[in-house]
mmCIF file with all atom_site columns, N, CA and C in Angstrom:
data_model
loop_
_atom_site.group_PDB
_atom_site.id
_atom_site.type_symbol
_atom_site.label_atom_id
_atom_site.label_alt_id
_atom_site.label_comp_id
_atom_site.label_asym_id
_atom_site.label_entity_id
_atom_site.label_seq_id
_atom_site.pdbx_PDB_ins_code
_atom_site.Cartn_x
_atom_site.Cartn_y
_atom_site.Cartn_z
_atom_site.occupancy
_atom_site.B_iso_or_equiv
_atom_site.pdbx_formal_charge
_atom_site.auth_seq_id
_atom_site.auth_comp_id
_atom_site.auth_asym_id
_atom_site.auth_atom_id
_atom_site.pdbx_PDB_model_num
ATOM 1   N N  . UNK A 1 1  ? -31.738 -62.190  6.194  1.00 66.00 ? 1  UNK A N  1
ATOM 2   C CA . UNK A 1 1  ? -30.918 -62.505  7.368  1.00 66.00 ? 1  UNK A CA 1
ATOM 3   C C  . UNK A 1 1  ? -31.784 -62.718  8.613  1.00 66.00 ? 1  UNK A C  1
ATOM 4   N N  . UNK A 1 2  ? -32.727 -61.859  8.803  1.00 78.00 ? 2  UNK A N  1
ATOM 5   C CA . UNK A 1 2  ? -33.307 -61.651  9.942  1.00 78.00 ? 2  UNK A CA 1
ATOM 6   C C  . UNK A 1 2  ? -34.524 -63.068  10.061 1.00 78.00 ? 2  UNK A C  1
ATOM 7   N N  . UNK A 1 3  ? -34.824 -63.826  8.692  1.00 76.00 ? 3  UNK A N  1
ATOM 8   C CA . UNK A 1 3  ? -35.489 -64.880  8.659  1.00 76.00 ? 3  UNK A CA 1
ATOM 9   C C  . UNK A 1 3  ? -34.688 -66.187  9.061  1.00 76.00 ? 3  UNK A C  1
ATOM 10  N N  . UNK A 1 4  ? -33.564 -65.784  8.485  1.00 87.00 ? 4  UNK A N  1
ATOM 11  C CA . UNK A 1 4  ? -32.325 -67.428  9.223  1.00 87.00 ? 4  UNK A CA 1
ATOM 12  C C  . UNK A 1 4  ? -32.345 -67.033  10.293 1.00 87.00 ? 4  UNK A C  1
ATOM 13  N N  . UNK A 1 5  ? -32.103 -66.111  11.264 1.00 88.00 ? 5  UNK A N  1
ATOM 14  C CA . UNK A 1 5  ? -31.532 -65.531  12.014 1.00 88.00 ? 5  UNK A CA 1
ATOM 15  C C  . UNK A 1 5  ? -33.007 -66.466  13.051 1.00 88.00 ? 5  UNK A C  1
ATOM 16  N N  . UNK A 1 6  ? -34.318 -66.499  13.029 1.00 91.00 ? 6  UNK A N  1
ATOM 17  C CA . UNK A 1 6  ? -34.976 -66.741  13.696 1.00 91.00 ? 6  UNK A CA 1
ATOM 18  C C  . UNK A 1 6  ? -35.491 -68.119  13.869 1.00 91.00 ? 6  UNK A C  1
ATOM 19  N N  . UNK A 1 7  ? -35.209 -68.997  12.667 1.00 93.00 ? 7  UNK A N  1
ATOM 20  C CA . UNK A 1 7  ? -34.945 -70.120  12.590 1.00 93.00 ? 7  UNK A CA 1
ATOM 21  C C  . UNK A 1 7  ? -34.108 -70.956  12.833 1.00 93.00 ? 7  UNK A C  1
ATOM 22  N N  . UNK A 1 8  ? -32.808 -70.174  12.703 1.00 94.00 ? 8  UNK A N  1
ATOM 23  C CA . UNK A 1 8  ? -31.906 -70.747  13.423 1.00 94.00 ? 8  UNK A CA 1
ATOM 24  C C  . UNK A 1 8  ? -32.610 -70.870  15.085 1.00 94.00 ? 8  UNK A C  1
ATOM 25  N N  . UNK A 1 9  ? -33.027 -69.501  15.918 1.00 95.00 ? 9  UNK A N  1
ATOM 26  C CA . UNK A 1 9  ? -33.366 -69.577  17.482 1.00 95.00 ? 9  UNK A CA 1
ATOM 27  C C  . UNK A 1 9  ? -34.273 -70.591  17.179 1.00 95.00 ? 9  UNK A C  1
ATOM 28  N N  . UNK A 1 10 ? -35.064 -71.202  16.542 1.00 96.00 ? 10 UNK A N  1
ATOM 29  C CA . UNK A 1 10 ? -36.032 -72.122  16.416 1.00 96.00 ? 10 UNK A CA 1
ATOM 30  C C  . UNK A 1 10 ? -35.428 -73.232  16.636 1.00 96.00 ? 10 UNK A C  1
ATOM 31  N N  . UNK A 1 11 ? -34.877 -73.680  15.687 1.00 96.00 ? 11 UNK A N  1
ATOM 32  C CA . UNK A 1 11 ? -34.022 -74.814  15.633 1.00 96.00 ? 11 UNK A CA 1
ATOM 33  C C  . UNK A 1 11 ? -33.376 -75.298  17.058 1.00 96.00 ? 11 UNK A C  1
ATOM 34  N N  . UNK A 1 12 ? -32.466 -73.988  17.606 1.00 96.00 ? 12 UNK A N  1
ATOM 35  C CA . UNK A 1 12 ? -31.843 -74.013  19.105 1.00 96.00 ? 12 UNK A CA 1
ATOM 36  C C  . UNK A 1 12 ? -32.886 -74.608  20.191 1.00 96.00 ? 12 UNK A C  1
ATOM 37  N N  . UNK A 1 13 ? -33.960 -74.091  19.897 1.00 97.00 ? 13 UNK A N  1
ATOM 38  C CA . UNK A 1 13 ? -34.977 -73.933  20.867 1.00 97.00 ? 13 UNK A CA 1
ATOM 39  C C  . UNK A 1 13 ? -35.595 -75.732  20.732 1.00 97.00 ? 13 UNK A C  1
ATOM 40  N N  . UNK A 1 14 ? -35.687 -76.319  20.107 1.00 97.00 ? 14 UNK A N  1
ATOM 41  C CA . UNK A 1 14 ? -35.959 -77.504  19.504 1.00 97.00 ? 14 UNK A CA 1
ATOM 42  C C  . UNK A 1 14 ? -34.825 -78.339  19.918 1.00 97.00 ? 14 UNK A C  1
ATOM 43  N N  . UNK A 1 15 ? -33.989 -77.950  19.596 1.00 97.00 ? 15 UNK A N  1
ATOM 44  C CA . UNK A 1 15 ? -32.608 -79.113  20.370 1.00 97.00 ? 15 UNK A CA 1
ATOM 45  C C  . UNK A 1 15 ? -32.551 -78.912  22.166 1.00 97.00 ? 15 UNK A C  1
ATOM 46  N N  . UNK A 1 16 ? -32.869 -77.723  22.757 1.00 97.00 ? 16 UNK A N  1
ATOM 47  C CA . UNK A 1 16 ? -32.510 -77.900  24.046 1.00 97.00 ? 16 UNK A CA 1
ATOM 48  C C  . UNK A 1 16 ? -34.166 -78.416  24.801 1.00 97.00 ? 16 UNK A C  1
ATOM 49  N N  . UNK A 1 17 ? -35.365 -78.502  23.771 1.00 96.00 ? 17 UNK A N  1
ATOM 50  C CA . UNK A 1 17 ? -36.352 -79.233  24.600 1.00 96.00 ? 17 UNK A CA 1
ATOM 51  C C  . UNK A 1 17 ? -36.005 -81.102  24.431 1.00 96.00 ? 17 UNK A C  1
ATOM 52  N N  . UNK A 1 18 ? -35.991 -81.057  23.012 1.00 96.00 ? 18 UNK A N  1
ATOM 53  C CA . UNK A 1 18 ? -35.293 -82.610  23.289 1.00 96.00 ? 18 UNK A CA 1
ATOM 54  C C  . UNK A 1 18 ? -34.195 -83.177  23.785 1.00 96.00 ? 18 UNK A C  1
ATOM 55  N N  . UNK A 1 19 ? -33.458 -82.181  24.491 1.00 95.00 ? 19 UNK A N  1
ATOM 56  C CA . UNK A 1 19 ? -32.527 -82.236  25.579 1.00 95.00 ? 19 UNK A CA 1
ATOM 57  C C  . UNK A 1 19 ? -32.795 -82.587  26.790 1.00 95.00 ? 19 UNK A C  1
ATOM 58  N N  . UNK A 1 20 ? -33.710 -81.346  27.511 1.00 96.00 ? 20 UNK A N  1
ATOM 59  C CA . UNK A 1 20 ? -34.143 -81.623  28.489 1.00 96.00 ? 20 UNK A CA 1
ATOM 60  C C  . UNK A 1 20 ? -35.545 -82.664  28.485 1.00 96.00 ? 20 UNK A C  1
ATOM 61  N N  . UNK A 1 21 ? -36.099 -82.730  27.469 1.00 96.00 ? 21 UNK A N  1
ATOM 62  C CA . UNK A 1 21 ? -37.015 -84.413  27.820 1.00 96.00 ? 21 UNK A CA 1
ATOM 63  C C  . UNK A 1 21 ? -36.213 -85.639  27.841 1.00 96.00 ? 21 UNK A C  1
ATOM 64  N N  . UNK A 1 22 ? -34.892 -85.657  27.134 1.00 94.00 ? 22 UNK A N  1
ATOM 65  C CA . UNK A 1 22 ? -34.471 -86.744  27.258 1.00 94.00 ? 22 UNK A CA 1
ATOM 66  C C  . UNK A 1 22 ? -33.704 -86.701  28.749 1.00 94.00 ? 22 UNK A C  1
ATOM 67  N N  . UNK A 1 23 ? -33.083 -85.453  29.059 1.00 95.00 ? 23 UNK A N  1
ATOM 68  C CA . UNK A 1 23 ? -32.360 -85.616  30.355 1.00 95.00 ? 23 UNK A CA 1
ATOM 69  C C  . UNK A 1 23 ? -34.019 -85.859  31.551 1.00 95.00 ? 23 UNK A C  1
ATOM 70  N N  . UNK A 1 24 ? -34.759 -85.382  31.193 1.00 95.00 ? 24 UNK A N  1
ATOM 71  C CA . UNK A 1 24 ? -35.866 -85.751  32.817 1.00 95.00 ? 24 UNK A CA 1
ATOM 72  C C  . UNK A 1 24 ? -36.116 -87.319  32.452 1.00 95.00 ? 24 UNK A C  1
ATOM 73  N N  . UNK A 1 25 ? -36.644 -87.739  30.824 1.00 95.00 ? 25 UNK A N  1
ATOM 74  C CA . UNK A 1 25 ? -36.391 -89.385  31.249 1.00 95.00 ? 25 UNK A CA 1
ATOM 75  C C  . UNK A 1 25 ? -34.997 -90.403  31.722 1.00 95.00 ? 25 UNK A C  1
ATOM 76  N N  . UNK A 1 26 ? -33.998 -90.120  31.706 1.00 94.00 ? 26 UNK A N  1
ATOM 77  C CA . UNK A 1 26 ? -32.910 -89.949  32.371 1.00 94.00 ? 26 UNK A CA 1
ATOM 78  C C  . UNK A 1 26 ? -32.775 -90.461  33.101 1.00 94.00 ? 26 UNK A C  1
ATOM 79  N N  . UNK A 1 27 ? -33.114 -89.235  34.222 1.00 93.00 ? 27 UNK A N  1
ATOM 80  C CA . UNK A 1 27 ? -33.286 -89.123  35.346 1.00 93.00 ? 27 UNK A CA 1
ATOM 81  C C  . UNK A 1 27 ? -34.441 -89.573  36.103 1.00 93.00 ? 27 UNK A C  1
ATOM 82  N N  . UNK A 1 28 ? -35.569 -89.564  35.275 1.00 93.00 ? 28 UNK A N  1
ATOM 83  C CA . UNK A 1 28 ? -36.573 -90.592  36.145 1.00 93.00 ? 28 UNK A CA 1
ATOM 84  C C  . UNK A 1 28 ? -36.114 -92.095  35.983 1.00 93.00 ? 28 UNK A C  1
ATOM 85  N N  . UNK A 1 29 ? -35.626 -92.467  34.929 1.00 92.00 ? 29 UNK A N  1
ATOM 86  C CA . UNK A 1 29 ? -35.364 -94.099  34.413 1.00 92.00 ? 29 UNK A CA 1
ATOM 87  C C  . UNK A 1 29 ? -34.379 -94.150  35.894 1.00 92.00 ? 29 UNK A C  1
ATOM 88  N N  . UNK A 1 30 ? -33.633 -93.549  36.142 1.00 94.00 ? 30 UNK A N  1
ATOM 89  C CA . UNK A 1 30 ? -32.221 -93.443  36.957 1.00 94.00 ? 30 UNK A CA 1
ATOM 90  C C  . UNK A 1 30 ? -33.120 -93.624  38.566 1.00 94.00 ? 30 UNK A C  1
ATOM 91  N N  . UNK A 1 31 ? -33.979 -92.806  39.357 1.00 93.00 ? 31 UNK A N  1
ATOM 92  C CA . UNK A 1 31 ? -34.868 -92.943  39.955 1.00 93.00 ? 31 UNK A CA 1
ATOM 93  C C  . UNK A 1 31 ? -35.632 -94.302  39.989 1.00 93.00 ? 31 UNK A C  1
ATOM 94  N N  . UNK A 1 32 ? -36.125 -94.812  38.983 1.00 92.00 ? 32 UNK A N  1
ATOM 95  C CA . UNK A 1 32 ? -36.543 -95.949  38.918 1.00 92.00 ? 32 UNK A CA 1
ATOM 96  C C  . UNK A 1 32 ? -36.024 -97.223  39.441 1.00 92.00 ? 32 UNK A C  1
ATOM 97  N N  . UNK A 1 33 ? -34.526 -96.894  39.252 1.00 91.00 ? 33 UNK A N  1
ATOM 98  C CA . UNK A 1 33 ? -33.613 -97.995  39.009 1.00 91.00 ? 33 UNK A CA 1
ATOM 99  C C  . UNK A 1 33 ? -33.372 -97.869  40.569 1.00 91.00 ? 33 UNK A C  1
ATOM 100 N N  . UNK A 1 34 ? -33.188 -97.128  41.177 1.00 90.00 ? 34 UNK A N  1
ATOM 101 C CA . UNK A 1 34 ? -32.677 -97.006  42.363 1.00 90.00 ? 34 UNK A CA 1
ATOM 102 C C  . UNK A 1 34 ? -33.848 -97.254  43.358 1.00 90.00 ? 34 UNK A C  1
ATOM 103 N N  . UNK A 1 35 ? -35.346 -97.237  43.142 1.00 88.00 ? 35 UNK A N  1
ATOM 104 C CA . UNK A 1 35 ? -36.579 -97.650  43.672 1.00 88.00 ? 35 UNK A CA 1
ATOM 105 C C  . UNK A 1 35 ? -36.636 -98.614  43.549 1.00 88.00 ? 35 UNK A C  1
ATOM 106 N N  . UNK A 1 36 ? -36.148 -99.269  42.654 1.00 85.00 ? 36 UNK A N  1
ATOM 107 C CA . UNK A 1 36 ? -36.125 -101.059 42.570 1.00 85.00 ? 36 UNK A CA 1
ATOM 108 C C  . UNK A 1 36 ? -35.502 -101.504 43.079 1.00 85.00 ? 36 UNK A C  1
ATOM 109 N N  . UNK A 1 37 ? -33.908 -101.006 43.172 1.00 81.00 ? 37 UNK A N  1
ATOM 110 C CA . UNK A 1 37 ? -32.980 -101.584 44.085 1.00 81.00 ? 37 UNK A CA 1
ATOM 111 C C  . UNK A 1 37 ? -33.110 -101.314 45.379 1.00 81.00 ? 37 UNK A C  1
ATOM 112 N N  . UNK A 1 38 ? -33.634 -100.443 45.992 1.00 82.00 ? 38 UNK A N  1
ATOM 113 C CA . UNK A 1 38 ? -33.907 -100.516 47.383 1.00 82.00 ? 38 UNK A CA 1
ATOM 114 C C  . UNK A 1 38 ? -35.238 -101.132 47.849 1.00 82.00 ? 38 UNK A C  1
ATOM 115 N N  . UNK A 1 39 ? -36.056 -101.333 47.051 1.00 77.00 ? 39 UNK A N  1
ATOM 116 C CA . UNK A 1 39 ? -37.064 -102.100 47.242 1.00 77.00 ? 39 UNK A CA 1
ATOM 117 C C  . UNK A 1 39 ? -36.494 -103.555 47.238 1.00 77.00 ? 39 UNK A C  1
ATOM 118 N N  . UNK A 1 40 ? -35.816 -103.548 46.620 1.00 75.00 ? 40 UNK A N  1
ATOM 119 C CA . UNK A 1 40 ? -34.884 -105.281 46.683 1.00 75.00 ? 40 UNK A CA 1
ATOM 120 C C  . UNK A 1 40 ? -34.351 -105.528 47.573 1.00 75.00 ? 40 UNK A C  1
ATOM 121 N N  . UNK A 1 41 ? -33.621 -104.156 48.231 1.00 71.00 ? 41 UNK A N  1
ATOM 122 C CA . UNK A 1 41 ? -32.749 -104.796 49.650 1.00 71.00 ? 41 UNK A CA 1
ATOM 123 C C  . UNK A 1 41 ? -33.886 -104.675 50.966 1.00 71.00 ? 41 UNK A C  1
ATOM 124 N N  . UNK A 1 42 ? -34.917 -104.080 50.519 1.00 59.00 ? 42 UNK A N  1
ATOM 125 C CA . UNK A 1 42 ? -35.601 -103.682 51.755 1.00 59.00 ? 42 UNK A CA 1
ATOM 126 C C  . UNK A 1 42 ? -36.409 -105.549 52.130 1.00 59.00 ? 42 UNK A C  1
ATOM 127 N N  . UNK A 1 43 ? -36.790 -106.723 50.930 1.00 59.00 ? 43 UNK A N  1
ATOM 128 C CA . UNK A 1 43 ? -37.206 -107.227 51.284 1.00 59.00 ? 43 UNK A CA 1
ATOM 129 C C  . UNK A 1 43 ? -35.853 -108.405 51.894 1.00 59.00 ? 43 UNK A C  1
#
């Protein structure tokens, strides 16, 4: 039990980093988008 039991937290631990790398590229892509567009209105 105590071996699922820690693999399972493994597993968890593995889904919420490819969580949060996909949410910071995201959010930089999202950043990006909005640096371009104001760079567009600025000229």
């Amino acid at each position: 039990m105590k071996i699922n039991h820690a693999k399972q937290q493994n597993e968890q631990r593995k889904a919420q980093r490819l969580f949060s790398e996909w949410r910071k590229d995201e959010i930089l892509y999202k950043e990006d988008q909005e640096d371009q567009h104001s760079k567009g209105q600025r000229h």
